[in-house]
Amino acid sequence: MSNETTHALALAPEDLPKAESFFKPHRIVLIVLFGALVTAIALFMRWDWLPRYLPRLGTGILVSLAMLFSTSILGFLLAVPLGLAQVTGPWFLKGPARLFCTVVRGTPLLLQLWLLYYGLGSLFPQFPAIRQSFLWPYLREAWPYGVAALTISFAAYEGEVMRGAFAGVPQGELEAARAYGMGRWTLFRRIWLPRAVHRALPTLTGETVLQLKSTPLVATITVVDVYAVISKVRQETYLTYEPLLLLALIYMCLTGLLVLAFRYFENRIPTRGA
């Protein structure tokens, strides 16, 4: 067989891979059913209450997002030293770090939240020095305890993730950086931490989504987030399904936006050598 014939066969259209169509029969059926369900919900359920509560819902969504981003950022800043201590730290740092992650991950988040708010929060008023300090206007509110509980929980789970991410960075890269003359801080800042974050990013996406789904717990300590607003709607309108369906839609949209944002950052990070 000549080279021309081989080249022609290699470029034959039937030999090229064809793009798989998204619109398969089962997907079309699911789309139609979903559209019919949305139409039925919009037409046959009561939504006349929605305009009256839109300002409260907007404020509640902002509170939920503030809780999510503040606790995720603070928790990640705590998770990095927790993970690093478990990988390279001496025993007096490694032991407490492992104990912290084990205890926090082994107890319910709601229990931690109530221990901070109803336990620690009830002790502060008994100390005049605290009541007269500049911290008292904040400590008498509920949101600092919610931020603390969610931050501690996120730090414990993500600390274990960062432990595996730090340990998974190839030793050859670290040795090459040392041979290049990098100091410990430069090596950590330019090689070890970025590579560990890159390895942990897919898991960090899931942990952040779970953190979003954990924010409604702060409503149990009187923080008025979007879940608390929906609960108020149910009490005032005596409706059950409509507010809950709206709440599910809100969380689905927020989750979708989070996933898209993390995928954007994942695609922006080069994967060569990962």
mmCIF file of C-alpha atoms in Angstrom:
data_model
loop_
_atom_site.group_PDB
_atom_site.id
_atom_site.type_symbol
_atom_site.label_atom_id
_atom_site.label_comp_id
_atom_site.label_asym_id
_atom_site.label_seq_id
_atom_site.Cartn_x
_atom_site.Cartn_y
_atom_site.Cartn_z
ATOM 1 C CA MET A 1 0.000 0.000 0.000
ATOM 2 C CA SER A 2 1.431 3.355 -1.067
ATOM 3 C CA ASN A 3 1.940 6.327 1.237
ATOM 4 C CA GLU A 4 -0.768 8.292 -0.603
ATOM 5 C CA THR A 5 -3.333 5.550 0.018
ATOM 6 C CA THR A 6 -2.373 5.296 3.688
ATOM 7 C CA HIS A 7 -2.690 9.064 4.083
ATOM 8 C CA ALA A 8 -6.102 9.066 2.404
ATOM 9 C CA LEU A 9 -7.372 6.286 4.631
ATOM 10 C CA ALA A 10 -6.100 8.115 7.710
ATOM 11 C CA LEU A 11 -8.126 11.195 6.759
ATOM 12 C CA ALA A 12 -11.298 9.350 5.807
ATOM 13 C CA PRO A 13 -14.350 11.025 7.429
ATOM 14 C CA GLU A 14 -15.806 7.753 8.636
ATOM 15 C CA ASP A 15 -12.627 7.099 10.631
ATOM 16 C CA LEU A 16 -12.800 10.396 12.506
ATOM 17 C CA PRO A 17 -14.462 10.370 15.965
ATOM 18 C CA LYS A 18 -17.925 11.869 15.917
ATOM 19 C CA ALA A 19 -19.132 14.244 18.613
ATOM 20 C CA GLU A 20 -21.708 12.620 20.849
ATOM 21 C CA SER A 21 -25.071 14.358 20.757
ATOM 22 C CA PHE A 22 -26.375 15.660 24.068
ATOM 23 C CA PHE A 23 -30.021 15.282 23.076
ATOM 24 C CA LYS A 24 -30.532 11.576 23.525
ATOM 25 C CA PRO A 25 -34.053 10.135 23.930
ATOM 26 C CA HIS A 26 -33.878 9.651 27.695
ATOM 27 C CA ARG A 27 -32.486 13.159 28.177
ATOM 28 C CA ILE A 28 -35.236 14.654 26.028
ATOM 29 C CA VAL A 29 -37.836 12.864 28.149
ATOM 30 C CA LEU A 30 -36.258 14.145 31.360
ATOM 31 C CA ILE A 31 -36.138 17.710 30.002
ATOM 32 C CA VAL A 32 -39.805 17.544 29.018
ATOM 33 C CA LEU A 33 -40.797 16.163 32.417
ATOM 34 C CA PHE A 34 -38.788 18.822 34.213
ATOM 35 C CA GLY A 35 -40.350 21.564 32.095
ATOM 36 C CA ALA A 36 -43.833 20.211 32.793
ATOM 37 C CA LEU A 37 -43.078 20.092 36.521
ATOM 38 C CA VAL A 38 -41.823 23.686 36.565
ATOM 39 C CA THR A 39 -44.864 24.842 34.610
ATOM 40 C CA ALA A 40 -47.239 23.075 36.987
ATOM 41 C CA ILE A 41 -45.486 24.578 40.010
ATOM 42 C CA ALA A 42 -45.675 28.066 38.513
ATOM 43 C CA LEU A 43 -49.339 27.815 37.478
ATOM 44 C CA PHE A 44 -51.035 25.782 40.205
ATOM 45 C CA MET A 45 -49.262 26.962 43.362
ATOM 46 C CA ARG A 46 -49.629 30.203 45.273
ATOM 47 C CA TRP A 47 -46.893 32.765 44.610
ATOM 48 C CA ASP A 48 -48.754 35.983 45.440
ATOM 49 C CA TRP A 49 -46.727 36.298 48.661
ATOM 50 C CA LEU A 50 -43.383 36.419 46.859
ATOM 51 C CA PRO A 51 -43.188 40.177 46.009
ATOM 52 C CA ARG A 52 -43.851 41.080 49.638
ATOM 53 C CA TYR A 53 -40.924 38.987 50.894
ATOM 54 C CA LEU A 54 -38.403 39.675 48.135
ATOM 55 C CA PRO A 55 -36.456 42.322 50.127
ATOM 56 C CA ARG A 56 -36.137 39.960 53.101
ATOM 57 C CA LEU A 57 -35.096 37.105 50.826
ATOM 58 C CA GLY A 58 -32.424 39.272 49.241
ATOM 59 C CA THR A 59 -31.053 40.220 52.642
ATOM 60 C CA GLY A 60 -31.157 36.602 53.769
ATOM 61 C CA ILE A 61 -29.225 35.455 50.698
ATOM 62 C CA LEU A 62 -26.562 38.092 51.384
ATOM 63 C CA VAL A 63 -26.273 36.896 54.988
ATOM 64 C CA SER A 64 -25.899 33.283 53.835
ATOM 65 C CA LEU A 65 -23.236 34.238 51.305
ATOM 66 C CA ALA A 66 -21.391 36.326 53.898
ATOM 67 C CA MET A 67 -21.390 33.361 56.284
ATOM 68 C CA LEU A 68 -20.209 31.051 53.494
ATOM 69 C CA PHE A 69 -17.325 33.143 52.189
ATOM 70 C CA SER A 70 -16.085 34.401 55.559
ATOM 71 C CA THR A 71 -16.046 30.953 57.154
ATOM 72 C CA SER A 72 -14.573 29.248 54.079
ATOM 73 C CA ILE A 73 -11.726 31.751 53.817
ATOM 74 C CA LEU A 74 -10.983 31.718 57.544
ATOM 75 C CA GLY A 75 -11.309 27.936 57.647
ATOM 76 C CA PHE A 76 -8.906 27.483 54.756
ATOM 77 C CA LEU A 77 -6.365 29.789 56.392
ATOM 78 C CA LEU A 78 -6.547 27.530 59.455
ATOM 79 C CA ALA A 79 -6.502 24.334 57.373
ATOM 80 C CA VAL A 80 -3.148 25.113 55.767
ATOM 81 C CA PRO A 81 -1.149 25.089 59.037
ATOM 82 C CA LEU A 82 -3.221 22.161 60.290
ATOM 83 C CA GLY A 83 -2.329 20.099 57.237
ATOM 84 C CA LEU A 84 1.282 21.234 57.282
ATOM 85 C CA ALA A 85 1.677 20.399 60.968
ATOM 86 C CA GLN A 86 0.419 16.858 60.367
ATOM 87 C CA VAL A 87 2.933 16.301 57.565
ATOM 88 C CA THR A 88 6.130 17.963 58.765
ATOM 89 C CA GLY A 89 5.459 19.239 62.258
ATOM 90 C CA PRO A 90 7.072 17.931 65.452
ATOM 91 C CA TRP A 91 5.059 15.682 67.716
ATOM 92 C CA PHE A 92 3.842 18.533 69.935
ATOM 93 C CA LEU A 93 2.254 20.172 66.859
ATOM 94 C CA LYS A 94 1.303 17.045 64.934
ATOM 95 C CA GLY A 95 -0.579 15.480 67.855
ATOM 96 C CA PRO A 96 -2.846 18.470 68.651
ATOM 97 C CA ALA A 97 -3.527 19.028 64.949
ATOM 98 C CA ARG A 98 -4.646 15.422 64.467
ATOM 99 C CA LEU A 99 -6.690 15.528 67.677
ATOM 100 C CA PHE A 100 -8.419 18.738 66.603
ATOM 101 C CA CYS A 101 -9.365 17.357 63.186
ATOM 102 C CA THR A 102 -10.527 14.041 64.658
ATOM 103 C CA VAL A 103 -12.699 15.569 67.387
ATOM 104 C CA VAL A 104 -14.314 18.203 65.173
ATOM 105 C CA ARG A 105 -14.991 15.779 62.322
ATOM 106 C CA GLY A 106 -16.362 13.212 64.775
ATOM 107 C CA THR A 107 -19.009 15.468 66.337
ATOM 108 C CA PRO A 108 -22.103 17.020 64.725
ATOM 109 C CA LEU A 109 -21.798 20.609 63.565
ATOM 110 C CA LEU A 110 -25.084 21.508 65.239
ATOM 111 C CA LEU A 111 -23.695 20.318 68.578
ATOM 112 C CA GLN A 112 -20.576 22.439 68.113
ATOM 113 C CA LEU A 113 -22.707 25.452 67.236
ATOM 114 C CA TRP A 114 -24.896 25.077 70.318
ATOM 115 C CA LEU A 115 -21.895 24.511 72.592
ATOM 116 C CA LEU A 116 -20.407 27.783 71.428
ATOM 117 C CA TYR A 117 -23.617 29.828 71.497
ATOM 118 C CA TYR A 118 -25.508 28.411 74.476
ATOM 119 C CA GLY A 119 -22.415 27.270 76.380
ATOM 120 C CA LEU A 120 -19.568 29.704 75.830
ATOM 121 C CA GLY A 121 -21.915 32.552 74.970
ATOM 122 C CA SER A 122 -23.721 32.222 78.306
ATOM 123 C CA LEU A 123 -20.430 32.422 80.238
ATOM 124 C CA PHE A 124 -19.249 35.747 78.822
ATOM 125 C CA PRO A 125 -21.919 37.903 80.559
ATOM 126 C CA GLN A 126 -20.703 36.633 83.921
ATOM 127 C CA PHE A 127 -17.353 38.439 83.540
ATOM 128 C CA PRO A 128 -17.552 42.226 84.035
ATOM 129 C CA ALA A 129 -14.257 42.724 82.228
ATOM 130 C CA ILE A 130 -15.736 41.191 79.069
ATOM 131 C CA ARG A 131 -18.987 43.131 79.357
ATOM 132 C CA GLN A 132 -17.060 46.388 79.630
ATOM 133 C CA SER A 133 -14.671 45.629 76.776
ATOM 134 C CA PHE A 134 -15.013 46.686 73.150
ATOM 135 C CA LEU A 135 -15.777 43.053 72.229
ATOM 136 C CA TRP A 136 -19.054 42.918 74.146
ATOM 137 C CA PRO A 137 -21.229 44.492 71.398
ATOM 138 C CA TYR A 138 -20.100 41.631 69.160
ATOM 139 C CA LEU A 139 -20.111 38.818 71.708
ATOM 140 C CA ARG A 140 -23.714 39.561 72.615
ATOM 141 C CA GLU A 141 -24.764 38.898 69.008
ATOM 142 C CA ALA A 142 -25.337 35.443 67.536
ATOM 143 C CA TRP A 143 -23.408 35.691 64.282
ATOM 144 C CA PRO A 144 -19.856 35.526 65.774
ATOM 145 C CA TYR A 145 -20.665 32.110 67.227
ATOM 146 C CA GLY A 146 -22.045 30.950 63.901
ATOM 147 C CA VAL A 147 -18.916 32.162 62.120
ATOM 148 C CA ALA A 148 -16.710 30.453 64.709
ATOM 149 C CA ALA A 149 -18.531 27.113 64.519
ATOM 150 C CA LEU A 150 -18.598 26.995 60.712
ATOM 151 C CA THR A 151 -14.963 28.094 60.512
ATOM 152 C CA ILE A 152 -13.799 25.417 62.946
ATOM 153 C CA SER A 153 -15.742 22.728 61.102
ATOM 154 C CA PHE A 154 -14.426 23.764 57.686
ATOM 155 C CA ALA A 155 -10.864 23.982 59.015
ATOM 156 C CA ALA A 156 -11.016 20.453 60.430
ATOM 157 C CA TYR A 157 -12.305 18.843 57.235
ATOM 158 C CA GLU A 158 -10.105 20.862 54.928
ATOM 159 C CA GLY A 159 -7.124 20.319 57.230
ATOM 160 C CA GLU A 160 -7.300 16.606 56.456
ATOM 161 C CA VAL A 161 -7.571 17.407 52.761
ATOM 162 C CA MET A 162 -4.516 19.661 52.902
ATOM 163 C CA ARG A 163 -2.607 16.999 54.828
ATOM 164 C CA GLY A 164 -3.071 14.604 51.930
ATOM 165 C CA ALA A 165 -2.350 17.347 49.406
ATOM 166 C CA PHE A 166 0.922 18.351 51.073
ATOM 167 C CA ALA A 167 1.989 14.728 51.407
ATOM 168 C CA GLY A 168 1.110 14.061 47.759
ATOM 169 C CA VAL A 169 3.403 16.683 46.265
ATOM 170 C CA PRO A 170 6.283 14.791 44.602
ATOM 171 C CA GLN A 171 9.459 14.936 46.644
ATOM 172 C CA GLY A 172 11.456 15.423 43.454
ATOM 173 C CA GLU A 173 9.949 18.864 42.957
ATOM 174 C CA LEU A 174 10.827 19.908 46.503
ATOM 175 C CA GLU A 175 14.356 18.545 46.183
ATOM 176 C CA ALA A 176 14.812 20.350 42.881
ATOM 177 C CA ALA A 177 13.703 23.603 44.520
ATOM 178 C CA ARG A 178 16.201 23.091 47.339
ATOM 179 C CA ALA A 179 18.948 22.334 44.837
ATOM 180 C CA TYR A 180 18.038 25.554 43.055
ATOM 181 C CA GLY A 181 18.802 27.403 46.287
ATOM 182 C CA MET A 182 15.303 28.245 47.511
ATOM 183 C CA GLY A 183 14.841 28.836 51.198
ATOM 184 C CA ARG A 184 12.097 27.160 53.224
ATOM 185 C CA TRP A 185 9.652 30.047 52.966
ATOM 186 C CA THR A 186 10.275 30.605 49.256
ATOM 187 C CA LEU A 187 9.924 26.886 48.556
ATOM 188 C CA PHE A 188 6.677 26.740 50.497
ATOM 189 C CA ARG A 189 5.235 29.860 48.893
ATOM 190 C CA ARG A 190 6.242 29.152 45.298
ATOM 191 C CA ILE A 191 6.257 25.346 45.029
ATOM 192 C CA TRP A 192 4.732 23.359 47.879
ATOM 193 C CA LEU A 193 1.609 25.389 48.685
ATOM 194 C CA PRO A 194 0.529 26.061 45.064
ATOM 195 C CA ARG A 195 0.991 22.401 44.110
ATOM 196 C CA ALA A 196 -0.919 21.257 47.199
ATOM 197 C CA VAL A 197 -3.775 23.684 46.545
ATOM 198 C CA HIS A 198 -3.930 22.501 42.939
ATOM 199 C CA ARG A 199 -4.259 18.900 44.082
ATOM 200 C CA ALA A 200 -6.888 19.806 46.690
ATOM 201 C CA LEU A 201 -8.981 22.096 44.495
ATOM 202 C CA PRO A 202 -11.573 19.490 43.348
ATOM 203 C CA THR A 203 -12.130 18.396 46.949
ATOM 204 C CA LEU A 204 -12.235 22.023 48.055
ATOM 205 C CA THR A 205 -15.107 22.542 45.633
ATOM 206 C CA GLY A 206 -17.161 19.829 47.298
ATOM 207 C CA GLU A 207 -16.281 21.061 50.787
ATOM 208 C CA THR A 208 -17.385 24.591 49.889
ATOM 209 C CA VAL A 209 -20.702 23.297 48.557
ATOM 210 C CA LEU A 210 -21.204 21.346 51.786
ATOM 211 C CA GLN A 211 -20.353 24.506 53.718
ATOM 212 C CA LEU A 212 -23.103 26.333 51.846
ATOM 213 C CA LYS A 213 -25.561 23.612 52.832
ATOM 214 C CA SER A 214 -24.420 23.923 56.458
ATOM 215 C CA THR A 215 -25.159 27.648 56.723
ATOM 216 C CA PRO A 216 -28.902 27.117 57.488
ATOM 217 C CA LEU A 217 -27.856 25.774 60.900
ATOM 218 C CA VAL A 218 -27.098 29.328 62.032
ATOM 219 C CA ALA A 219 -30.847 29.996 61.916
ATOM 220 C CA THR A 220 -31.120 27.877 65.072
ATOM 221 C CA ILE A 221 -29.217 30.576 66.992
ATOM 222 C CA THR A 222 -31.339 33.475 65.636
ATOM 223 C CA VAL A 223 -29.119 34.473 62.698
ATOM 224 C CA VAL A 224 -31.532 35.597 59.981
ATOM 225 C CA ASP A 225 -30.244 33.951 56.826
ATOM 226 C CA VAL A 226 -32.297 32.863 53.820
ATOM 227 C CA TYR A 227 -33.459 29.712 55.616
ATOM 228 C CA ALA A 228 -34.724 31.789 58.551
ATOM 229 C CA VAL A 229 -36.595 34.057 56.131
ATOM 230 C CA ILE A 230 -38.292 31.067 54.505
ATOM 231 C CA SER A 231 -39.254 29.745 57.932
ATOM 232 C CA LYS A 232 -40.821 33.122 58.703
ATOM 233 C CA VAL A 233 -42.716 32.988 55.405
ATOM 234 C CA ARG A 234 -44.131 29.582 56.328
ATOM 235 C CA GLN A 235 -45.263 30.847 59.715
ATOM 236 C CA GLU A 236 -46.956 33.951 58.345
ATOM 237 C CA THR A 237 -48.546 32.507 55.190
ATOM 238 C CA TYR A 238 -49.334 28.969 56.450
ATOM 239 C CA LEU A 239 -47.810 27.640 53.239
ATOM 240 C CA THR A 240 -45.482 24.644 53.181
ATOM 241 C CA TYR A 241 -44.464 23.568 49.695
ATOM 242 C CA GLU A 242 -44.068 26.896 47.915
ATOM 243 C CA PRO A 243 -41.509 28.443 50.328
ATOM 244 C CA LEU A 244 -39.556 25.196 50.570
ATOM 245 C CA LEU A 245 -39.457 24.773 46.793
ATOM 246 C CA LEU A 246 -38.219 28.346 46.455
ATOM 247 C CA LEU A 247 -35.549 27.667 49.074
ATOM 248 C CA ALA A 248 -34.433 24.550 47.193
ATOM 249 C CA LEU A 249 -34.224 26.573 43.978
ATOM 250 C CA ILE A 250 -32.126 29.266 45.678
ATOM 251 C CA TYR A 251 -29.634 26.744 47.031
ATOM 252 C CA MET A 252 -29.475 24.922 43.698
ATOM 253 C CA CYS A 253 -28.647 28.193 41.915
ATOM 254 C CA LEU A 254 -26.006 29.139 44.491
ATOM 255 C CA THR A 255 -24.478 25.669 44.274
ATOM 256 C CA GLY A 256 -24.370 25.850 40.484
ATOM 257 C CA LEU A 257 -22.635 29.224 40.594
ATOM 258 C CA LEU A 258 -20.063 27.904 43.082
ATOM 259 C CA VAL A 259 -19.303 24.856 40.944
ATOM 260 C CA LEU A 260 -18.941 26.976 37.810
ATOM 261 C CA ALA A 261 -16.607 29.391 39.613
ATOM 262 C CA PHE A 262 -14.372 26.593 40.891
ATOM 263 C CA ARG A 263 -14.293 24.918 37.472
ATOM 264 C CA TYR A 264 -13.226 28.221 35.961
ATOM 265 C CA PHE A 265 -10.306 28.420 38.390
ATOM 266 C CA GLU A 266 -9.433 24.754 37.789
ATOM 267 C CA ASN A 267 -9.269 25.376 34.053
ATOM 268 C CA ARG A 268 -7.106 28.455 34.576
ATOM 269 C CA ILE A 269 -4.488 26.459 36.485
ATOM 270 C CA PRO A 270 -1.995 24.593 34.269
ATOM 271 C CA THR A 271 -2.145 20.832 34.767
ATOM 272 C CA ARG A 272 1.213 19.830 33.306
ATOM 273 C CA GLY A 273 3.041 17.664 35.751
ATOM 274 C CA ALA A 274 0.041 17.380 38.075
#
